[in-house]
Coordinates of C-alpha atoms in Angstrom, one line a residue:
M19 CA 0.0 0.0 0.0
R20 CA 1.0 3.4 -0.7
D21 CA 3.1 5.3 2.1
N22 CA 2.5 9.0 0.1
I23 CA -1.1 9.3 1.1
T24 CA -2.5 10.7 4.2
V25 CA -6.0 9.8 5.2
Y26 CA -8.4 12.0 7.5
V27 CA -11.0 10.5 9.8
G28 CA -13.2 11.8 12.5
L29 CA -16.8 12.5 13.3
P30 CA -19.2 14.9 11.6
G31 CA -17.4 18.8 12.5
S32 CA -14.1 17.1 12.7
G33 CA -13.0 19.5 10.0
K34 CA -11.3 16.8 7.9
S35 CA -12.1 18.4 4.3
T36 CA -10.6 21.5 6.0
I37 CA -7.6 20.3 7.1
A38 CA -6.6 18.0 3.8
N39 CA -7.3 21.0 1.8
L40 CA -5.0 23.2 4.3
V41 CA -2.1 20.8 4.4
G42 CA -2.3 19.9 0.9
G43 CA -1.8 23.4 0.0
Q44 CA -4.9 24.0 -2.0
W45 CA -6.6 26.9 0.2
R46 CA -7.2 29.2 -2.5
P47 CA -10.4 31.5 -2.5
D48 CA -11.1 30.8 -6.2
C49 CA -11.2 27.1 -6.3
H50 CA -13.5 26.4 -3.3
Y51 CA -16.4 26.7 -1.1
V52 CA -17.0 26.6 2.2
K53 CA -19.7 25.2 4.3
G54 CA -19.0 25.9 8.2
N55 CA -15.7 24.1 8.8
D56 CA -15.8 22.2 5.5
T57 CA -13.9 23.0 2.4
V58 CA -14.1 21.4 -1.0
D59 CA -11.3 21.3 -3.5
D60 CA -11.2 20.3 -6.9
S61 CA -7.4 19.4 -7.2
S62 CA -5.8 16.6 -8.3
H63 CA -4.3 15.4 -5.2
V64 CA -6.8 16.5 -2.4
A65 CA -10.0 14.2 -2.5
D66 CA -13.0 13.6 -0.6
T67 CA -14.9 10.4 -0.5
D68 CA -18.3 11.8 -0.4
I69 CA -17.5 14.0 -3.5
M70 CA -16.2 10.7 -5.3
V71 CA -19.5 8.8 -4.2
T72 CA -21.7 11.7 -5.6
R73 CA -19.7 11.9 -8.8
N74 CA -19.6 8.4 -9.2
T75 CA -23.6 7.9 -8.8
G76 CA -24.7 11.2 -9.6
K77 CA -26.9 11.3 -6.4
T78 CA -26.8 13.6 -3.5
I79 CA -26.0 11.4 0.0
P80 CA -29.5 12.2 0.9
E81 CA -30.7 10.6 -2.0
I82 CA -28.6 7.5 -2.0
F83 CA -29.8 6.7 1.6
S84 CA -33.9 7.4 0.7
Q85 CA -33.6 5.5 -2.8
E86 CA -30.9 2.6 -1.9
G87 CA -30.6 2.6 2.2
E88 CA -27.6 3.1 4.3
E89 CA -26.1 -0.2 3.2
A90 CA -26.0 0.6 -0.6
F91 CA -23.9 4.0 0.5
R92 CA -21.3 2.1 2.2
R93 CA -20.5 -0.1 -0.8
Y94 CA -20.2 3.2 -2.8
E95 CA -18.0 4.4 0.1
L96 CA -15.8 1.4 0.2
G97 CA -15.0 1.8 -3.5
A98 CA -14.3 5.4 -3.5
L99 CA -11.6 4.7 -0.8
Q100 CA -10.1 1.9 -2.7
Q101 CA -10.0 4.1 -5.7
A102 CA -8.7 7.2 -4.0
L103 CA -5.9 4.4 -2.7
H104 CA -4.9 3.0 -5.8
D105 CA -5.1 6.8 -7.3
P106 CA -1.0 7.8 -7.3
Q107 CA -2.1 11.3 -7.6
I108 CA -4.6 11.6 -4.3
E109 CA -1.8 12.3 -1.4
H110 CA -4.9 13.9 1.0
L111 CA -7.9 12.0 1.5
S112 CA -10.9 13.0 3.6
V113 CA -13.3 10.1 4.4
G114 CA -17.2 10.3 5.6
G115 CA -16.9 9.7 9.2
G116 CA -19.4 6.2 9.0
I117 CA -16.7 4.6 7.0
I118 CA -14.8 3.5 10.1
E119 CA -17.9 1.0 10.8
T120 CA -16.9 -1.0 7.3
A121 CA -14.6 -3.8 8.6
Q122 CA -13.0 -3.9 5.1
A123 CA -12.6 0.3 5.1
R124 CA -10.7 -0.4 8.7
K125 CA -8.2 -2.8 7.0
L126 CA -7.4 -0.6 4.3
L127 CA -7.2 2.5 6.5
Q128 CA -4.8 0.2 9.0
Q129 CA -2.2 0.1 5.8
V130 CA -1.8 4.0 5.5
R131 CA -1.1 6.9 7.4
T132 CA -4.5 7.6 8.7
I133 CA -4.9 11.1 11.3
Y134 CA -7.9 11.0 13.6
L135 CA -9.0 14.3 13.9
A136 CA -10.8 14.1 17.5
A137 CA -12.7 16.4 19.5
S138 CA -15.2 16.4 22.7
V139 CA -18.9 16.0 22.0
P140 CA -19.8 19.5 23.0
T141 CA -17.1 20.8 20.5
L142 CA -18.4 18.8 17.6
V143 CA -22.0 19.4 18.4
E144 CA -21.2 23.4 18.3
R145 CA -19.6 22.7 14.8
V146 CA -22.3 21.1 13.4
E147 CA -24.9 23.1 14.4
E148 CA -23.4 26.1 13.4
D149 CA -22.6 24.7 9.9
E150 CA -25.2 26.4 8.2
H151 CA -23.6 29.3 6.7
V152 CA -22.4 28.7 3.3
A153 CA -19.9 31.0 1.7
Q154 CA -20.7 32.5 -1.8
I155 CA -18.1 31.5 -4.4
P156 CA -17.3 33.3 -8.0
A157 CA -19.0 31.5 -10.9
G158 CA -16.8 30.8 -13.9
S159 CA -13.9 29.1 -12.2
S160 CA -12.8 26.0 -14.0
S161 CA -11.7 24.5 -10.8
V162 CA -15.2 24.6 -9.2
S163 CA -17.3 24.8 -12.2
K164 CA -17.2 20.6 -12.2
I165 CA -18.7 20.5 -8.4
Q166 CA -22.3 20.0 -8.5
I167 CA -22.8 18.5 -5.0
R168 CA -21.0 18.6 -1.9
S169 CA -22.4 15.5 -0.2
G170 CA -19.7 15.3 2.8
N171 CA -22.1 18.0 4.2
N172 CA -25.0 16.9 2.0
Q173 CA -25.5 20.3 0.1
Q174 CA -26.6 20.6 -3.2
V175 CA -24.9 23.2 -5.6
S176 CA -26.9 25.1 -8.1
E177 CA -25.5 27.5 -10.7
D178 CA -26.9 30.6 -12.3
D179 CA -25.5 33.4 -14.2
D180 CA -23.6 35.1 -10.8
T181 CA -22.5 32.6 -8.6
L182 CA -22.5 29.2 -7.4
R183 CA -24.2 28.9 -4.0
A184 CA -24.3 25.9 -1.7
V185 CA -27.8 25.0 -0.4
P186 CA -28.1 23.7 2.6
Q187 CA -29.5 19.9 3.2
V188 CA -29.8 18.1 6.4
R189 CA -27.3 15.6 7.1
P190 CA -28.9 12.0 7.0
L191 CA -27.7 11.4 10.5
F192 CA -29.3 14.5 12.1
R193 CA -32.5 14.4 10.5
D194 CA -34.3 14.1 13.8
G195 CA -33.0 17.4 14.8
N196 CA -31.1 16.1 18.3
V197 CA -27.7 17.1 17.2
E198 CA -26.3 16.1 20.8
A199 CA -28.3 12.9 21.3
T200 CA -26.8 11.7 17.7
M201 CA -23.4 12.7 18.4
R202 CA -22.9 11.4 21.8
E203 CA -24.3 7.9 20.4
L204 CA -21.6 8.5 17.1
Y205 CA -18.8 9.0 20.0
A206 CA -19.7 6.0 21.8
R207 CA -19.9 3.6 18.7
R208 CA -17.1 4.9 16.4
H209 CA -14.3 6.8 18.7
A210 CA -12.8 3.3 19.8
L211 CA -12.5 2.2 16.1
Y212 CA -11.0 5.6 14.7
E213 CA -8.5 5.2 17.7
K214 CA -7.6 1.3 16.7
I215 CA -7.1 2.0 13.2
A216 CA -5.5 5.6 13.4
S217 CA -1.4 5.7 13.2
H218 CA -2.0 9.5 14.8
V219 CA -4.3 11.4 17.0
V220 CA -4.9 15.4 17.0
T221 CA -7.1 16.5 19.5
T222 CA -8.8 19.9 17.8
D223 CA -11.0 21.1 20.5
D224 CA -9.9 25.2 21.0
L225 CA -7.3 25.1 18.0
D226 CA -8.1 26.8 15.0
T227 CA -7.4 25.2 11.2
E228 CA -3.8 26.9 11.3
Q229 CA -3.0 25.3 14.4
V230 CA -4.0 21.7 13.3
S231 CA -2.9 21.9 9.8
S232 CA 0.5 23.0 11.3
I233 CA 0.5 19.7 13.7
V234 CA -0.7 17.6 10.7
S235 CA 1.9 19.0 8.8
M236 CA 4.7 18.2 11.4
I237 CA 3.4 14.6 11.7
I238 CA 3.7 13.9 8.1
E239 CA 7.3 15.6 7.9
G240 CA 8.3 12.9 10.7
N241 CA 9.2 15.7 13.6
I242 CA 6.2 14.1 15.5
D243 CA 7.1 10.5 15.7
A244 CA 4.0 9.5 17.6
T245 CA 0.7 10.6 19.2
I246 CA -0.7 9.5 22.2
H247 CA -4.7 10.0 22.7
V248 CA -6.1 10.9 26.0
P249 CA -9.7 10.3 25.3
D250 CA -12.7 11.9 27.1
S251 CA -15.9 12.7 25.5
E252 CA -15.9 16.2 27.4
A253 CA -12.1 17.2 27.4
P254 CA -9.8 14.8 25.7
Y255 CA -6.1 15.9 24.7
T256 CA -3.3 14.4 22.8
V257 CA 0.3 13.9 23.8
Y258 CA 2.9 14.6 21.1
F259 CA 6.1 12.7 21.0
G260 CA 9.5 13.5 18.7
K261 CA 12.0 15.9 18.4
G262 CA 12.3 19.8 17.4
L263 CA 8.7 20.4 18.7
T264 CA 8.9 23.9 19.7
Q265 CA 6.7 24.7 16.9
C266 CA 4.2 22.2 18.3
V267 CA 3.9 23.8 21.6
A268 CA 3.2 26.9 20.1
D269 CA 0.5 25.2 18.0
A270 CA -1.2 23.5 20.9
I271 CA -2.0 26.9 22.9
N272 CA -5.9 27.7 23.2
R273 CA -6.8 29.8 20.1
G274 CA -8.5 32.4 22.4
T275 CA -5.4 33.0 24.6
Q276 CA -3.7 36.5 24.5
K277 CA -1.3 36.3 27.6
V278 CA 1.1 32.9 27.7
M279 CA 2.7 32.5 31.1
I280 CA 6.0 29.8 30.9
V281 CA 6.8 28.4 34.2
H282 CA 10.5 27.0 34.3
P283 CA 13.7 26.1 36.1
Q284 CA 16.7 28.1 35.5
S285 CA 18.1 24.4 33.8
V286 CA 15.8 24.7 30.6
L287 CA 16.1 28.5 29.9
A288 CA 17.5 28.0 26.4
H289 CA 14.4 25.8 25.6
V290 CA 12.6 29.0 27.2
K291 CA 13.9 31.6 24.9
Q292 CA 13.4 29.3 21.8
L293 CA 9.6 29.0 22.8
Q294 CA 9.5 32.7 23.4
Q295 CA 10.9 33.4 19.9
I296 CA 8.6 31.4 18.3
L297 CA 5.8 33.1 20.0
D298 CA 7.0 36.4 19.5
N299 CA 7.2 35.9 16.1
D300 CA 3.7 34.3 15.5
Q301 CA 2.0 36.1 12.4
H302 CA -1.1 34.5 12.9
R303 CA -1.6 35.4 16.5
R304 CA -0.2 38.2 18.9
F305 CA 1.1 37.2 22.1
Q306 CA 2.1 38.6 25.3
V307 CA 4.4 36.3 27.0
F308 CA 5.6 36.2 30.7
T309 CA 8.2 33.9 31.9
Y310 CA 8.5 32.8 35.7
C311 CA 11.4 30.9 36.9
V312 CA 11.1 28.6 39.7
P313 CA 13.8 26.4 41.7
D314 CA 15.1 23.2 40.3
G315 CA 13.5 20.1 41.3
E316 CA 10.9 19.2 44.4
Q317 CA 12.0 22.5 46.2
Q318 CA 9.9 24.3 43.6
K319 CA 6.7 22.6 44.8
H320 CA 6.4 24.6 47.7
Y321 CA 3.7 26.5 49.0
G322 CA 5.8 29.8 49.1
V323 CA 6.7 29.1 45.6
A324 CA 2.9 28.6 44.5
Q325 CA 2.0 31.7 46.4
K326 CA 4.7 34.2 44.3
L327 CA 3.7 32.5 41.2
W328 CA 0.0 33.4 41.9
G329 CA 1.2 36.9 42.5
A330 CA 2.7 36.7 39.1
C331 CA -0.4 35.6 37.4
G332 CA -2.2 38.5 39.1
D333 CA 0.4 41.0 38.1
A334 CA -0.1 39.7 34.5
K335 CA -3.8 39.8 34.3
L336 CA -3.8 36.5 33.3
G337 CA -7.5 36.1 32.3
R338 CA -10.0 32.6 31.9
T339 CA -8.8 32.5 28.0
D340 CA -4.9 32.7 28.7
T341 CA -2.6 29.8 29.3
I342 CA 0.1 28.5 31.5
I343 CA 3.0 26.5 30.2
G344 CA 5.0 24.4 32.4
L345 CA 8.4 23.7 30.7
G346 CA 10.8 21.6 32.9
G347 CA 11.0 18.3 34.7
G348 CA 8.3 16.7 36.4
A349 CA 8.0 19.0 39.5
T350 CA 7.4 21.7 37.1
T351 CA 4.6 20.4 35.3
D352 CA 3.2 19.6 38.8
L353 CA 3.7 23.2 40.2
A354 CA 2.5 24.7 36.8
G355 CA -0.6 22.7 35.9
F356 CA -1.6 23.2 39.9
I357 CA -1.4 26.7 39.2
A358 CA -3.4 26.8 36.0
A359 CA -6.1 24.7 37.9
T360 CA -6.1 27.4 40.7
W361 CA -6.0 30.6 39.1
L362 CA -9.0 32.1 38.7
R363 CA -10.6 28.1 39.1
G364 CA -8.6 27.1 36.0
I365 CA -7.1 28.5 32.9
H366 CA -5.9 26.6 30.0
Y367 CA -2.7 24.4 30.8
V368 CA 0.0 23.0 28.2
S369 CA 2.6 20.5 29.9
V370 CA 6.1 20.3 27.8
P371 CA 8.0 17.8 30.2
T372 CA 11.9 18.0 29.2
S373 CA 12.9 14.9 31.4
L374 CA 12.4 11.4 30.3
L375 CA 10.6 10.9 34.1
G376 CA 8.3 14.0 33.5
M377 CA 7.6 12.8 30.0
V378 CA 6.2 9.3 31.0
D379 CA 4.6 10.2 34.3
A380 CA 4.1 13.8 35.6
G381 CA 3.6 15.3 32.4
V382 CA 0.6 13.2 31.6
G383 CA -2.6 12.2 33.5
G384 CA -3.6 15.6 34.7
K385 CA -2.1 14.8 38.4
T386 CA -0.9 18.3 39.8
G387 CA 0.5 19.6 43.1
I388 CA 2.9 20.7 45.5
N389 CA 4.5 19.3 48.7
S390 CA 3.6 19.9 52.4
R391 CA 5.5 18.5 55.5
H392 CA 3.4 15.7 55.9
G393 CA 3.9 14.2 52.6
K394 CA 4.5 14.7 48.7
N395 CA 1.5 15.7 46.4
L396 CA -0.6 16.2 49.3
I397 CA -2.0 19.6 48.2
G398 CA -3.3 19.4 44.6
S399 CA -5.9 19.2 41.9
F400 CA -6.8 16.7 39.1
Y401 CA -6.6 19.2 35.9
R402 CA -6.3 18.2 32.5
P403 CA -3.7 19.8 30.3
Q404 CA -4.8 21.3 27.0
A405 CA -1.8 19.4 25.2
V406 CA 1.4 17.3 26.3
V407 CA 4.6 18.0 24.1
C408 CA 7.4 15.5 24.8
D409 CA 10.4 16.8 22.6
T410 CA 13.0 13.9 22.8
G411 CA 16.0 16.3 21.9
N412 CA 15.9 17.7 25.2
L413 CA 17.0 14.4 26.6
N414 CA 20.5 14.7 25.2
T415 CA 20.8 17.7 27.9
L416 CA 20.0 15.7 30.9
P417 CA 22.6 14.0 33.2
H418 CA 22.7 9.9 32.9
E419 CA 21.0 9.7 36.3
H420 CA 18.1 11.7 35.1
S421 CA 17.7 9.3 32.2
V422 CA 18.2 6.2 34.5
N423 CA 15.5 7.9 36.8
G424 CA 13.0 8.0 34.1
Y425 CA 13.1 4.1 33.4
G426 CA 11.9 3.9 37.0
E427 CA 8.6 4.6 35.7
I428 CA 8.9 3.1 32.7
V429 CA 9.6 -0.3 33.8
K430 CA 7.0 0.2 36.4
C431 CA 4.4 0.4 33.5
G432 CA 6.0 -2.8 32.3
F433 CA 5.4 -4.6 35.8
I434 CA 1.6 -3.6 35.9
A435 CA 0.5 -3.5 32.2
D436 CA 2.9 -4.0 29.3
Q437 CA 5.4 -6.7 29.4
Q438 CA 6.7 -5.9 26.1
I439 CA 8.4 -3.1 27.7
L440 CA 10.1 -5.4 30.2
S441 CA 11.1 -7.6 27.0
V442 CA 12.5 -4.7 25.5
V443 CA 14.6 -3.7 28.3
E444 CA 16.1 -7.4 29.2
R445 CA 17.2 -7.9 25.4
T446 CA 18.9 -4.1 25.2
P447 CA 22.3 -3.9 26.2
F448 CA 22.8 -1.0 29.1
C449 CA 24.9 1.1 26.4
E450 CA 21.7 1.3 24.4
L451 CA 19.2 2.2 27.0
F452 CA 19.9 5.7 26.8
G453 CA 20.0 8.9 24.6
S454 CA 17.6 10.5 22.1
Q455 CA 18.8 8.2 19.3
S456 CA 18.0 4.9 21.5
T457 CA 15.3 3.0 19.7
A458 CA 14.7 1.2 23.0
L459 CA 14.2 4.4 24.7
H460 CA 11.4 5.6 22.2
A461 CA 9.9 2.3 22.1
T462 CA 9.4 1.9 25.6
A463 CA 8.8 5.5 26.7
R464 CA 5.8 5.6 24.1
A465 CA 4.5 2.4 25.3
A466 CA 4.5 3.8 29.3
I467 CA 2.9 6.9 28.0
A468 CA 0.0 4.7 26.3
V469 CA -0.5 2.6 29.5
K470 CA -0.8 5.6 31.6
A471 CA -2.9 7.4 29.0
D472 CA -5.3 4.2 29.0
V473 CA -5.5 4.3 32.6
V474 CA -6.0 7.9 33.5
S475 CA -9.0 8.4 30.5
R476 CA -10.8 5.6 32.5
D477 CA -10.4 7.1 35.9
L478 CA -9.1 10.2 36.0
R479 CA -9.8 11.0 39.8
E480 CA -8.0 7.9 41.4
G481 CA -11.0 6.2 42.0
S482 CA -10.4 2.5 41.4
I483 CA -7.7 1.7 38.9
R484 CA -5.7 4.6 38.7
E485 CA -4.2 3.5 41.8
N486 CA -2.5 1.0 39.8
L487 CA -0.3 3.3 38.5
N488 CA 1.0 3.8 42.2
Y489 CA 3.1 0.3 42.0
G490 CA 6.0 1.0 44.3
H491 CA 4.8 4.4 45.3
T492 CA 3.9 4.1 49.0
F493 CA 7.5 2.8 50.1
G494 CA 9.0 5.0 47.2
H495 CA 7.3 8.2 48.5
A496 CA 8.4 7.2 52.4
L497 CA 12.0 7.4 51.2
E498 CA 11.8 10.6 49.4
K499 CA 10.2 12.1 52.4
V500 CA 12.3 11.0 55.0
S501 CA 15.4 12.1 52.8
G502 CA 13.8 15.7 52.7
Y503 CA 13.0 15.5 48.9
R504 CA 16.7 15.2 47.9
I505 CA 16.8 11.7 46.1
L506 CA 15.3 11.1 42.4
H507 CA 11.7 10.0 42.2
G508 CA 12.7 7.1 39.9
H509 CA 15.3 5.7 42.1
A510 CA 12.8 5.8 45.2
V511 CA 9.8 4.1 43.3
A512 CA 12.6 1.5 42.0
V513 CA 13.5 0.1 45.8
G514 CA 9.5 0.7 46.5
M515 CA 8.9 -2.0 43.5
M516 CA 11.2 -4.4 45.2
F517 CA 9.6 -3.6 48.6
A518 CA 6.0 -4.4 46.8
A519 CA 7.8 -7.8 45.0
Y520 CA 8.6 -9.1 48.4
L521 CA 5.5 -8.3 50.0
A522 CA 3.6 -9.9 47.0
H523 CA 5.6 -13.1 47.3
E524 CA 5.4 -13.4 51.1
R525 CA 1.3 -13.4 50.3
G526 CA 2.0 -16.2 47.9
M527 CA 1.1 -13.9 44.9
L528 CA 4.6 -13.8 43.4
T529 CA 7.3 -16.5 42.6
D530 CA 10.8 -16.5 43.4
E531 CA 11.4 -16.0 39.7
Q532 CA 9.2 -12.8 39.5
V533 CA 10.7 -11.6 42.5
K534 CA 14.3 -12.2 40.7
R535 CA 13.2 -10.7 37.4
H536 CA 12.2 -7.5 39.4
Q537 CA 15.5 -7.3 40.8
T538 CA 17.3 -8.2 37.4
I539 CA 15.5 -5.6 35.3
I540 CA 15.5 -2.6 37.9
S541 CA 19.4 -3.6 38.3
H542 CA 19.7 -3.7 34.1
V543 CA 18.5 -0.1 34.0
G544 CA 21.1 1.2 36.7
L545 CA 18.5 1.5 39.3
P546 CA 18.8 0.9 43.0
V547 CA 17.2 -2.1 44.5
R548 CA 17.9 -1.6 48.1
F549 CA 18.6 1.5 50.5
A550 CA 20.5 3.0 53.3
G551 CA 20.7 5.8 55.7
A552 CA 16.9 5.7 56.9
S553 CA 15.3 4.1 59.7
I554 CA 12.4 1.9 59.6
D555 CA 10.5 3.4 62.4
D556 CA 10.6 7.0 60.1
L557 CA 9.7 5.2 56.9
M558 CA 6.3 3.4 58.6
D559 CA 5.3 6.9 59.7
A560 CA 5.9 8.4 56.3
M561 CA 4.0 5.6 54.9
L562 CA 0.8 6.3 57.3
M563 CA 0.7 9.5 55.3
D564 CA 0.4 8.1 52.1
K565 CA -2.7 9.0 50.1
K566 CA -4.1 5.6 49.4
V567 CA -4.5 5.1 53.1
R568 CA -7.7 4.7 54.1
S569 CA -9.1 4.9 58.1
S570 CA -5.7 4.4 59.2
H571 CA -5.1 1.3 57.3
L572 CA -2.1 1.3 54.8
R573 CA -2.9 -0.3 51.3
F574 CA -0.5 -1.1 48.7
V575 CA -0.6 -1.8 44.8
L576 CA 0.7 -5.5 44.5
L577 CA 0.9 -7.9 41.6
D578 CA -0.8 -11.0 41.5
G579 CA 1.3 -12.1 38.7
I580 CA 3.5 -9.8 36.6
G581 CA 0.8 -7.8 35.1
H582 CA -2.0 -8.3 36.9
P583 CA -2.2 -5.2 39.5
V584 CA -4.3 -5.2 42.6
R585 CA -5.2 -3.1 45.8
Q586 CA -4.7 -4.7 49.1
R587 CA -5.1 -3.5 52.7
V588 CA -2.2 -4.6 55.1
D589 CA -2.4 -4.2 58.5
D590 CA 0.4 -6.4 59.6
R591 CA 3.2 -4.0 60.8
E592 CA 5.5 -6.2 61.7
L593 CA 5.3 -7.9 58.4
L594 CA 5.9 -4.8 56.8
R595 CA 8.9 -4.2 59.1
R596 CA 10.2 -7.5 57.6
I597 CA 9.7 -6.7 54.3
A598 CA 11.5 -3.4 54.8
H599 CA 14.3 -5.3 56.3
K600 CA 14.7 -6.9 52.8
V601 CA 15.6 -4.0 50.9
M602 CA 17.6 -2.4 53.6
V603 CA 21.3 -2.9 53.1
P604 CA 22.6 -5.2 55.5
D605 CA 25.3 -4.3 58.1
N606 CA 27.4 -6.9 57.3
G607 CA 30.3 -4.6 55.4
S608 CA 29.6 -6.3 52.0
W609 CA 28.3 -3.0 51.0
R610 CA 30.2 0.5 51.1
C611 CA 28.8 3.6 51.5
Q612 CA 29.4 6.4 49.2
R613 CA 28.5 9.6 50.3
D614 CA 30.0 11.9 48.0
I615 CA 27.4 14.5 47.1
D616 CA 27.3 13.6 43.7
I617 CA 26.5 9.7 44.1
D618 CA 23.4 8.7 45.2
Y619 CA 24.3 4.8 45.4
L620 CA 26.0 2.5 47.3
A621 CA 28.9 0.5 45.8
P622 CA 27.0 -2.7 43.9
H623 CA 27.0 -5.9 46.2
S624 CA 27.0 -7.4 42.7
P625 CA 27.4 -6.6 39.4
G626 CA 24.7 -4.6 38.6
D627 CA 22.8 -4.6 42.3
Y628 CA 23.3 -1.0 43.3
A629 CA 21.6 0.7 46.5
L630 CA 20.4 4.1 47.1
W631 CA 21.8 6.1 50.1
I632 CA 19.4 8.3 51.9
P633 CA 21.0 11.6 52.6

C-alpha cells in the first residue's frame, strides 16, 4: 500500500475536508466553497470520498440513503476509498465519518497514514449546529465548475449567471434534530474504532484550522514521531512525542489565548528562549509572553513558591482564556498545572516535560500539586492539560542519572500492564538504553505513556484503577519524604517496587523467579534495589501519610502475577517491617557506603546491584 497518502478520519464536525485542503496547500479562494468548517477542493491531489461517491453515482447522499439505503451507500463509499488509495495523484484524502464501521475499510485504513481528528462531543455539536452558513464563490472558475454536489455535508450546489451557492440540506444522521444525542451515540460507537486504526490522533478542541494543519504537517514531515490520545468525551487531549517540537507547543495553545505564562527552572532557559522567540514571531496570533523561573527539583513544589507564582499571574492579569505552560521536569509540570488549575478556578494549561521522568509520568494524566511537610503531592488537583508535548531532543541535555531516573516509571508500567516494555529492556544492552537516538528508549517511553493514557482516561480522579499507577510508590514516597526530597523519584520508586515484590511474594502472589525478574530488570537499567541511611520507624511513619491510606489502614498496589496489579490492605506492621529489612542494606560490611554528594548509590553488592543512599 502507498506511503505517500494521508487519510483524515473523524466524526462530523471534525474538519477533515478543511485540514486536508490546508495541508495539501489548496486553500485558494478561487477554487473552493465553504460550509461551516468544511472546505471542498477539486484539485488532483486532494480528494473526498463523499464527493467521489456523488460523482460516481450522480446522486446526493440523501438521495442514496432514501432510494437505496445506508448499506448501498457504504458499498459506494468503500469503492471510493479503494479508488483513492490506488490513485497515485491523491495525497490527501478526507473520508466520511461512518466509513470506520465497515470492516474492510478499517483494514485498508490501517495500511496507510491515517490521522484521526478528535474532538469532544460539545465541540462537535457546536460545529455541526453552526454548519449552516455557506459562503458564496465566483462562478466561472474552472476549478469549481465541475463541482455540482458537496455530499459530505449533504449540500447541493446550483449554478446561475452570477454565483454558485451551496444550498444546505440536512445530514441524514441529524434528521431528527437532536444533534447532541446523535453525536454522543456516534462518539460511543465510533471513537474506539478511530483510535484503533489511526496512526496518529490530533485533538482539535480550542484550536483553529491553521494550528491543526501545522501539527498535521509536523506529523507528515516526521517531526512528531507518535501521538498518544487521552480520550474523554468532554475534554480529550493528545500527547505529542518527537524531536524538534517547539512549534508544536505554540500550536497547542488555546486559540483564544492572548497572554502566555511560561513556568520553568533555570536549567531549561535555552528552551524557554526558543519558545518565546516562536511566540513573539507568530504572524497568525499576537501573544503577550511572561516567564517565571522557579527553583530546580522538588524544592519548587512548595507553598511559598506557589504563592509567589499566583502573585505573578495577578501581576500579568492572566484571564480565563489565557494559558500557562509548564516547561521543565516533572516537578515543574506538577507545579505549573496546579497553578493553572487554581488561578481563576482554572485556565488553560500546556504541559511540556523536558525530562524522561516527566514525559512518562508527571507530564501526563492531569495530576497536579505541591508537597507539604506531611508528604508528597498532598496538596493538589486533578486538572487536564490542553496538550502534552514531549520533545525527545531535550533528553540529550539530561545528566545520566536523570535518564536512569525516568526508567523507574517506564519499567513500572511494564510490571503492571505491558510486559513488552520489560522484554525490550531485557534484550537491550545497557549502553543502548539511553540517549535521544535510542530506539529502545523511544519504544518503551511511548509504551509507558500509552499505559498511563489508557488508565487515566478510564479513571481520572484515582477512584479505582488509577491507583495501579502507584505501584512501588507507597514505600518510594516514604523514602523521598525521609530524605527531604533530596533523592530522585525514579530511584525511590525502584526500591519501592522491590519492597512491593517481596510483600507480594510473602502473600503467595509472586514466585521466586518473578521477584528475581524485578531485581534483574531494575538493576539492568541502573536503578537501586536497596536503600541505606533511613530508619525503619521513620519510613513506617511516612507510609501512614500515603494518599492510599483509608481509615489508618495502609493499602498497597501489589502484583498477583506480573501484569496483574491489585490493591490490598496490609495491617500487619511486623510483616511490613520485615519486608523493609529485605530492601535495606545489611550491616555486614559487604556494601561500601559512597557518601560523595554527587553519588546517590552505594557500591554494588554484585554486578548491577545498587543501593540508594538516603542523605
